[in-house]
Amino acid sequence: MRRLEELAEHILGLVGAEAEAEVRVVSNRHGLTRFANSFIHQHVGEETAEAELRVAVDGRVSSSTTSNLADESLDRFVADAVDAARLQPVDPHWPGVAPPSEIPEIDHFDPETADALPAERAEMVRSFIAADTGLRAAGFADTQAISFAFANSAGHQAQGRTTRATIDGIQQTDTSAGSAHQTSLGLADLDAAAAGGIAAELAHRSAAFVDLEPGRYQVVLSPECVATIAVFLAAYGFNAQAHLDGSSFVRLDEPQFSPLLTIVDDPLRPDAIGLGFDNEGTPKRPLTLVEQGITRSLVHDRRTAHRAGVTSTGHALGASGFGPVPVNVVVTPGSATADELAAGVERGLLITEFNYCRILDPRTQVVTGLTRNGTFLIEDGAIAGGVGNLRFTQSFLEALSEENLIKVGGDARYANSEFGPGLIVAPSLHLASWTFTGGAAG
């Protein structure tokens, strides 16, 4: 970590008085083990470091990134960034760099995960496959450790580190597949055998299936499905840039969801994955996005906060241009068990996973996508058999409305979403209606 801090200060020193500047130096250790047809076919490990520099010369802003951290290359890197800034138009929304501030003392880091060996990931894969050797298994296990040092020309500094571990896979029959996902801060928290068993059970139960006609059905959505809903709300709705540009659904302090729904962004909870500050060095803090159905907050970076006349909430993603996005989202669980969620369904569907979801209208959160890896008919509160995959076209806002959200499960966990692992903690939900518009072919 000390080397990263020294490198950030060195780059800042090269900029000197020529520009406002902020520097981020990131070290990333990532190990990945892939498997298919119940065999490991790839081990990949890499340890990388890169520097990101944003400079502003009289309100003219430029951003650059390099992985060549040799001294002679950094001289050219900094000079090019400053020269590029001088050629830019003045940015009327440039907020300046963050002032010095206190960073929360958190360390979401597990040393054993950071130092995990390929053999440890291979053992996870073996356990997943061994859950049912009569099926074909595929997926991945990975571990990641990130260290981050930040410094800017206002004298603000921040350092942090975090880890993540994931097992994600499917078990396949000749006609079906079931999936399972686990993510945690620490590798030791994962139970690959249990994940493989869940995936195998879903594959067996959906091996024989019928095709249903499109229409509106009651549904029980798994944590994976709810995580996808939550990440779309986060990226396209609670994002203050989207709100300022007029494409967000958010109406602050109005009831837009069921009173059963509370959503928070909490980077300080013990199991959170990530740092205590954002890419601009702004400290993170818990933020309530939805409180018992009432939309309470947007997330801001320094640029959107400057435009809106408020304070950054610590959600800058860097120079992506997408705007601020919450990445420690928790959909607060209820108390319903899996049996209780299904018990109220006279005729409906259990959906275990969404696939290839695409937003059609951010203001109404109408999204289209597919089901996969286990879709089941529920009749009289019990699973009646497998169902072929279906296409849906559904407003996520309508889905979570007071009229539509019936029960919230008590099974909240890190669940995979369309945007990747480690972002969303979500429970299962029972909804009164979900609109299916076609089969898997369209």
Coordinates of C-alpha atoms in Angstrom, one line a residue:
M1 CA 0.0 0.0 0.0
R2 CA 2.8 2.4 0.9
R3 CA 4.2 2.0 -2.7
L4 CA 0.9 3.1 -4.1
E5 CA 0.7 6.1 -1.9
E6 CA 4.2 7.2 -2.9
L7 CA 3.4 6.7 -6.5
A8 CA 0.3 8.9 -6.3
E9 CA 2.3 11.6 -4.5
H10 CA 5.0 11.4 -7.1
I11 CA 2.6 11.8 -10.0
L12 CA 0.9 14.7 -8.2
G13 CA 4.4 16.3 -7.8
L14 CA 5.0 16.0 -11.5
V15 CA 1.9 18.0 -12.2
G16 CA 3.0 20.7 -9.7
A17 CA 1.3 24.1 -10.0
E18 CA 0.4 23.6 -13.7
A19 CA -3.1 22.3 -13.0
E20 CA -5.6 21.1 -10.4
A21 CA -5.1 17.4 -10.2
E22 CA -6.3 14.2 -8.7
V23 CA -4.4 10.9 -8.9
R24 CA -5.7 7.4 -8.3
V25 CA -3.3 4.4 -8.3
V26 CA -4.9 1.0 -8.3
S27 CA -3.4 -2.4 -7.7
N28 CA -5.5 -5.4 -8.7
R29 CA -4.7 -9.0 -8.0
H30 CA -7.2 -11.3 -9.8
G31 CA -7.3 -15.1 -10.0
L32 CA -9.9 -16.8 -12.2
T33 CA -10.6 -20.5 -12.7
R34 CA -13.1 -21.5 -15.4
F35 CA -14.7 -24.9 -15.9
A36 CA -16.9 -26.5 -18.6
N37 CA -18.2 -30.1 -19.1
S38 CA -17.2 -30.7 -15.5
F39 CA -13.5 -30.0 -16.2
I40 CA -11.3 -27.1 -15.4
H41 CA -10.1 -25.7 -18.7
Q42 CA -8.5 -22.4 -17.7
H43 CA -6.5 -20.9 -14.8
V44 CA -5.8 -17.2 -15.2
G45 CA -3.9 -15.0 -12.7
E46 CA -2.8 -11.4 -13.1
E47 CA -1.5 -8.7 -10.9
T48 CA -1.8 -5.2 -12.5
A49 CA -1.3 -1.6 -11.4
E50 CA -2.3 1.5 -13.1
A51 CA -2.5 5.2 -12.5
E52 CA -5.4 7.5 -13.4
L53 CA -4.9 11.2 -13.6
R54 CA -7.5 14.0 -14.0
V55 CA -6.2 17.5 -14.4
A56 CA -8.0 20.9 -14.9
V57 CA -6.4 23.9 -16.3
D58 CA -8.6 27.0 -15.9
G59 CA -11.7 24.8 -16.0
R60 CA -10.5 22.8 -19.0
V61 CA -10.4 19.1 -17.9
S62 CA -8.6 16.0 -19.2
S63 CA -8.4 12.5 -17.9
S64 CA -5.7 9.8 -18.7
T65 CA -4.8 6.3 -17.6
T66 CA -1.5 4.4 -17.8
S67 CA -0.2 1.1 -16.8
N68 CA 3.4 2.1 -17.6
L69 CA 4.6 3.3 -14.2
A70 CA 8.3 3.8 -15.0
D71 CA 9.6 7.2 -14.0
E72 CA 10.5 8.3 -17.6
S73 CA 7.0 7.2 -18.8
L74 CA 5.2 9.1 -16.1
D75 CA 6.9 12.4 -17.1
R76 CA 5.4 12.0 -20.5
F77 CA 2.1 10.8 -19.2
V78 CA 1.6 13.9 -17.0
A79 CA 2.8 16.3 -19.7
D80 CA 0.4 14.8 -22.2
A81 CA -2.5 15.0 -19.8
V82 CA -1.8 18.7 -19.0
D83 CA -1.4 19.5 -22.7
A84 CA -4.7 17.7 -23.5
A85 CA -6.5 19.7 -20.9
R86 CA -5.4 23.0 -22.4
L87 CA -7.0 22.0 -25.7
Q88 CA -10.4 21.2 -24.1
P89 CA -13.3 23.7 -23.9
V90 CA -14.1 25.1 -20.5
D91 CA -16.3 22.7 -18.5
P92 CA -19.0 24.9 -16.8
H93 CA -19.7 22.1 -14.3
W94 CA -16.2 21.4 -13.2
P95 CA -16.5 21.4 -9.4
G96 CA -12.8 21.4 -8.5
V97 CA -11.0 18.7 -6.6
A98 CA -12.3 17.4 -3.3
P99 CA -11.1 19.2 -0.1
P100 CA -9.4 17.3 2.7
S101 CA -11.9 15.2 4.6
E102 CA -12.0 12.4 7.1
I103 CA -12.3 8.9 5.5
P104 CA -14.2 6.1 7.4
E105 CA -11.8 3.7 9.0
I106 CA -12.9 0.5 7.3
D107 CA -10.9 -2.4 6.0
H108 CA -13.1 -4.7 3.9
F109 CA -10.1 -7.0 3.2
D110 CA -9.5 -10.7 3.8
P111 CA -5.8 -11.7 3.5
E112 CA -6.5 -15.3 2.8
T113 CA -8.7 -14.3 -0.2
A114 CA -6.0 -11.9 -1.4
D115 CA -3.4 -14.6 -1.3
A116 CA -5.7 -17.4 -2.6
L117 CA -3.9 -20.0 -4.8
P118 CA -5.2 -21.7 -8.0
A119 CA -5.4 -24.9 -6.0
E120 CA -7.9 -23.3 -3.6
R121 CA -10.2 -22.2 -6.5
A122 CA -9.8 -25.6 -8.1
E123 CA -11.0 -27.2 -4.8
M124 CA -14.1 -25.0 -5.0
V125 CA -14.8 -26.1 -8.5
R126 CA -14.3 -29.7 -7.5
S127 CA -16.9 -29.3 -4.8
F128 CA -19.4 -27.7 -7.1
I129 CA -19.0 -30.5 -9.7
A130 CA -19.1 -33.3 -7.1
A131 CA -22.5 -32.2 -5.9
D132 CA -23.9 -34.2 -8.9
T133 CA -21.4 -36.1 -11.1
G134 CA -24.2 -37.3 -13.4
L135 CA -24.6 -33.7 -14.7
R136 CA -22.4 -31.4 -16.8
A137 CA -21.1 -28.4 -14.8
A138 CA -19.8 -25.1 -16.1
G139 CA -18.9 -21.8 -14.6
F140 CA -16.1 -20.0 -12.7
A141 CA -14.5 -19.4 -9.4
D142 CA -12.5 -16.2 -8.8
T143 CA -10.8 -14.1 -6.2
Q144 CA -9.9 -10.5 -6.3
A145 CA -7.9 -8.1 -4.1
I146 CA -7.8 -4.3 -4.9
S147 CA -5.6 -1.7 -3.2
F148 CA -6.2 2.0 -3.9
A149 CA -4.3 5.2 -3.2
F150 CA -5.7 8.7 -3.9
A151 CA -4.1 12.1 -3.7
N152 CA -5.1 15.5 -5.1
S153 CA -3.8 19.1 -5.3
A154 CA -6.0 20.3 -2.5
G155 CA -4.0 18.1 -0.1
H156 CA -6.5 15.4 0.3
Q157 CA -5.3 11.8 0.5
A158 CA -7.1 8.5 0.9
Q159 CA -6.1 4.8 1.0
G160 CA -8.1 1.6 1.0
R161 CA -8.3 -2.0 0.0
T162 CA -10.9 -4.7 -0.5
T163 CA -11.4 -8.3 -1.5
R164 CA -14.0 -10.4 -3.1
A165 CA -14.6 -14.1 -3.9
T166 CA -17.2 -15.7 -6.1
I167 CA -18.4 -19.1 -7.2
D168 CA -20.9 -19.1 -10.1
G169 CA -22.0 -22.0 -12.1
I170 CA -24.6 -24.2 -13.8
Q171 CA -25.4 -27.9 -13.7
Q172 CA -26.8 -29.2 -17.0
T173 CA -28.9 -32.1 -18.1
D174 CA -29.5 -32.8 -21.9
T175 CA -32.6 -30.5 -21.8
S176 CA -32.2 -28.1 -18.9
A177 CA -29.8 -26.2 -16.6
G178 CA -29.9 -24.9 -13.1
S179 CA -27.6 -22.1 -11.7
A180 CA -26.2 -21.0 -8.4
H181 CA -24.2 -18.0 -7.3
Q182 CA -22.3 -17.1 -4.1
T183 CA -20.2 -14.0 -3.5
S184 CA -18.5 -12.8 -0.3
L185 CA -15.8 -10.6 1.1
G186 CA -13.9 -13.8 2.0
L187 CA -13.2 -17.0 0.2
A188 CA -13.8 -19.1 3.4
D189 CA -17.5 -17.9 3.5
L190 CA -18.4 -19.7 0.2
D191 CA -19.9 -23.1 0.2
A192 CA -19.3 -24.4 -3.3
A193 CA -20.8 -27.8 -2.6
A194 CA -24.0 -26.2 -1.5
A195 CA -24.0 -24.0 -4.6
G196 CA -23.5 -27.1 -6.8
G197 CA -26.3 -28.9 -5.1
I198 CA -28.8 -26.0 -5.6
A199 CA -27.8 -25.8 -9.3
A200 CA -28.2 -29.6 -9.7
E201 CA -31.6 -29.6 -8.1
L202 CA -32.9 -26.9 -10.4
A203 CA -31.5 -28.7 -13.4
H204 CA -33.3 -32.0 -12.5
R205 CA -36.6 -30.3 -11.6
S206 CA -36.7 -28.4 -14.9
A207 CA -35.5 -31.3 -17.1
A208 CA -39.1 -32.0 -18.2
F209 CA -41.0 -28.8 -19.1
V210 CA -44.0 -27.3 -20.8
D211 CA -44.3 -24.1 -22.8
L212 CA -46.7 -21.6 -21.4
E213 CA -48.6 -18.9 -23.4
P214 CA -47.4 -15.4 -22.8
G215 CA -49.4 -13.3 -20.4
R216 CA -49.5 -11.8 -16.9
Y217 CA -48.6 -14.3 -14.1
Q218 CA -48.0 -14.1 -10.4
V219 CA -44.3 -14.6 -9.8
V220 CA -41.8 -15.5 -7.1
L221 CA -38.5 -13.9 -8.1
S222 CA -35.2 -15.2 -6.8
P223 CA -32.5 -12.9 -5.3
E224 CA -30.7 -13.0 -8.7
C225 CA -33.8 -11.5 -10.4
V226 CA -34.3 -8.9 -7.7
A227 CA -30.6 -7.9 -7.9
T228 CA -31.1 -7.3 -11.6
I229 CA -34.1 -5.1 -10.9
A230 CA -32.2 -3.2 -8.2
V231 CA -29.1 -2.6 -10.4
F232 CA -31.3 -1.1 -13.1
L233 CA -33.0 1.2 -10.6
A234 CA -29.6 2.2 -9.3
A235 CA -27.9 2.8 -12.7
Y236 CA -30.7 4.5 -14.5
G237 CA -32.8 6.0 -11.7
F238 CA -30.9 6.9 -8.5
N239 CA -28.1 8.2 -10.7
A240 CA -28.2 12.0 -10.2
Q241 CA -26.8 12.6 -13.7
A242 CA -29.8 10.7 -15.2
H243 CA -32.1 12.8 -13.0
L244 CA -30.6 16.1 -14.0
D245 CA -30.8 15.1 -17.7
G246 CA -34.5 14.2 -17.3
S247 CA -34.3 10.4 -17.9
S248 CA -34.7 9.2 -14.3
F249 CA -37.9 7.9 -12.7
V250 CA -37.1 9.5 -9.3
R251 CA -39.5 11.9 -7.7
L252 CA -37.9 12.6 -4.3
D253 CA -40.0 12.2 -1.2
E254 CA -42.9 10.7 -3.1
P255 CA -44.3 7.2 -2.6
Q256 CA -43.1 5.4 -5.8
F257 CA -42.9 1.8 -4.4
S258 CA -44.7 -0.5 -2.0
P259 CA -44.3 0.3 1.7
L260 CA -42.8 -3.2 2.0
L261 CA -39.7 -2.0 0.1
T262 CA -36.7 -0.3 1.6
I263 CA -33.4 0.1 -0.3
V264 CA -30.2 1.4 1.2
D265 CA -26.7 1.9 -0.1
D266 CA -24.4 1.0 2.8
P267 CA -20.7 0.8 2.2
L268 CA -19.9 0.6 5.9
R269 CA -21.6 -2.6 6.9
P270 CA -19.2 -5.4 7.9
D271 CA -19.9 -7.6 4.8
A272 CA -19.7 -4.8 2.3
I273 CA -17.3 -5.2 -0.6
G274 CA -15.4 -2.0 -1.6
L275 CA -13.7 1.1 -0.2
G276 CA -14.8 3.8 2.2
F277 CA -14.4 6.6 -0.4
D278 CA -15.1 7.0 -4.1
N279 CA -12.9 7.7 -7.2
E280 CA -12.8 11.5 -6.3
G281 CA -11.8 10.8 -2.7
T282 CA -15.2 11.7 -1.3
P283 CA -16.0 9.7 1.9
K284 CA -18.9 7.2 1.6
R285 CA -21.7 6.9 4.1
P286 CA -24.9 4.9 4.4
L287 CA -27.7 6.4 2.3
T288 CA -31.3 5.5 2.2
L289 CA -32.6 5.4 -1.4
V290 CA -36.1 4.1 -0.7
E291 CA -37.7 4.2 2.8
Q292 CA -40.8 2.1 3.1
G293 CA -41.8 2.9 -0.5
I294 CA -40.9 6.5 -0.5
T295 CA -38.0 7.6 -2.7
R296 CA -35.6 9.5 -0.5
S297 CA -32.2 10.0 -2.2
L298 CA -30.2 10.4 -5.4
V299 CA -26.5 9.5 -5.5
H300 CA -24.1 12.2 -6.5
D301 CA -20.5 12.7 -7.6
R302 CA -18.9 16.1 -7.3
R303 CA -20.0 17.1 -10.8
T304 CA -23.7 16.3 -10.4
A305 CA -23.6 17.8 -6.9
H306 CA -22.2 21.1 -8.3
R307 CA -24.9 21.1 -10.9
A308 CA -27.6 20.5 -8.3
G309 CA -26.2 22.8 -5.6
V310 CA -25.8 19.9 -3.1
T311 CA -23.0 17.8 -1.6
S312 CA -21.5 14.7 -3.2
T313 CA -22.6 11.5 -1.6
G314 CA -19.4 9.7 -2.6
H315 CA -20.5 7.8 -5.7
A316 CA -18.1 8.9 -8.4
L317 CA -17.1 6.1 -10.8
G318 CA -14.3 8.0 -12.4
A319 CA -14.1 9.2 -16.0
S320 CA -16.7 6.8 -17.4
G321 CA -19.2 9.6 -18.2
F322 CA -22.1 7.4 -17.0
G323 CA -22.6 9.4 -13.8
P324 CA -22.7 8.3 -10.2
V325 CA -24.0 4.8 -9.3
P326 CA -24.5 3.1 -5.9
V327 CA -22.5 -0.1 -5.6
N328 CA -23.3 -1.3 -2.1
V329 CA -27.0 -1.7 -2.5
V330 CA -29.1 -3.7 0.0
V331 CA -32.7 -4.5 -0.7
T332 CA -33.9 -4.9 2.9
P333 CA -35.2 -8.4 3.6
G334 CA -38.5 -9.3 5.0
S335 CA -39.3 -12.5 7.0
A336 CA -41.1 -14.8 4.5
T337 CA -39.6 -18.2 3.9
A338 CA -39.5 -19.8 0.4
D339 CA -42.5 -21.9 1.2
E340 CA -44.4 -18.8 2.4
L341 CA -43.6 -16.9 -0.7
A342 CA -44.9 -19.7 -2.9
A343 CA -47.9 -20.5 -0.6
G344 CA -49.9 -17.5 -1.8
V345 CA -49.6 -18.4 -5.5
E346 CA -52.6 -20.1 -6.9
R347 CA -51.1 -20.3 -10.4
G348 CA -47.9 -18.5 -11.3
L349 CA -44.2 -18.9 -11.9
L350 CA -41.0 -19.2 -10.0
I351 CA -38.2 -17.4 -11.8
T352 CA -34.6 -18.2 -10.7
E353 CA -32.7 -16.0 -13.2
F354 CA -33.0 -13.3 -15.8
N355 CA -30.8 -13.0 -18.8
Y356 CA -29.9 -10.3 -21.4
C357 CA -32.0 -7.6 -19.9
R358 CA -32.1 -4.3 -21.7
I359 CA -33.8 -1.1 -20.7
L360 CA -36.4 0.3 -23.1
D361 CA -37.6 3.4 -21.1
P362 CA -35.6 4.6 -18.1
R363 CA -38.4 7.0 -16.9
T364 CA -40.8 4.1 -16.5
Q365 CA -38.1 1.4 -16.0
V366 CA -39.6 -0.8 -18.7
V367 CA -37.1 -3.6 -19.3
T368 CA -37.1 -6.6 -21.6
G369 CA -35.3 -9.8 -21.0
L370 CA -35.5 -13.6 -20.7
T371 CA -35.8 -16.2 -18.0
R372 CA -33.2 -19.0 -17.9
N373 CA -31.6 -21.8 -15.8
G374 CA -34.8 -22.8 -14.1
T375 CA -38.3 -21.5 -14.6
F376 CA -41.2 -23.3 -12.8
L377 CA -44.9 -23.4 -12.7
I378 CA -46.5 -22.9 -9.3
E379 CA -50.0 -24.3 -8.7
D380 CA -51.8 -24.1 -5.4
G381 CA -48.6 -23.0 -3.6
A382 CA -46.4 -25.9 -4.8
I383 CA -43.9 -26.4 -7.7
A384 CA -45.8 -28.3 -10.4
G385 CA -43.0 -28.7 -13.0
G386 CA -40.6 -26.9 -15.3
V387 CA -41.6 -24.2 -17.8
G388 CA -39.8 -23.3 -21.0
N389 CA -38.0 -19.9 -21.0
L390 CA -40.0 -16.8 -21.6
R391 CA -39.4 -13.3 -22.7
F392 CA -40.8 -10.5 -20.5
T393 CA -41.4 -6.8 -21.0
Q394 CA -42.1 -5.3 -17.7
S395 CA -41.9 -1.9 -15.8
F396 CA -39.8 -2.5 -12.8
L397 CA -41.5 0.4 -11.1
E398 CA -44.9 -1.2 -11.7
A399 CA -43.5 -4.5 -10.4
L400 CA -42.5 -3.0 -7.1
S401 CA -45.6 -0.9 -6.6
E402 CA -47.9 -1.1 -3.6
E403 CA -50.5 -2.9 -5.6
N404 CA -48.0 -5.5 -6.9
L405 CA -45.5 -6.4 -4.2
I406 CA -47.1 -9.0 -1.9
K407 CA -44.3 -10.4 0.2
V408 CA -40.5 -9.9 0.8
G409 CA -38.4 -12.9 1.6
G410 CA -35.9 -13.3 4.4
D411 CA -33.2 -14.8 2.2
A412 CA -31.2 -11.7 1.3
R413 CA -27.7 -12.4 0.0
Y414 CA -25.2 -11.2 -2.5
A415 CA -26.8 -12.0 -5.8
N416 CA -25.5 -11.7 -9.3
S417 CA -27.0 -9.1 -11.5
E418 CA -26.6 -8.0 -15.1
F419 CA -23.7 -5.7 -14.0
G420 CA -21.6 -8.3 -12.2
P421 CA -21.1 -9.7 -8.7
G422 CA -20.7 -8.0 -5.4
L423 CA -22.9 -5.0 -6.0
I424 CA -26.4 -6.0 -4.7
V425 CA -27.7 -7.8 -1.7
A426 CA -31.3 -8.9 -2.4
P427 CA -34.0 -11.2 -1.1
S428 CA -36.7 -13.1 -3.0
L429 CA -40.0 -11.3 -3.8
H430 CA -43.6 -12.4 -4.4
L431 CA -45.3 -10.2 -7.0
A432 CA -48.9 -10.2 -8.0
S433 CA -48.2 -9.8 -11.7
W434 CA -45.4 -9.9 -14.2
T435 CA -45.8 -9.5 -18.0
F436 CA -44.5 -12.1 -20.3
T437 CA -44.6 -11.2 -24.0
G438 CA -43.2 -14.2 -25.8
G439 CA -41.1 -17.4 -25.7
A440 CA -37.3 -17.5 -25.7
A441 CA -37.3 -17.0 -29.4
G442 CA -39.0 -13.6 -29.1

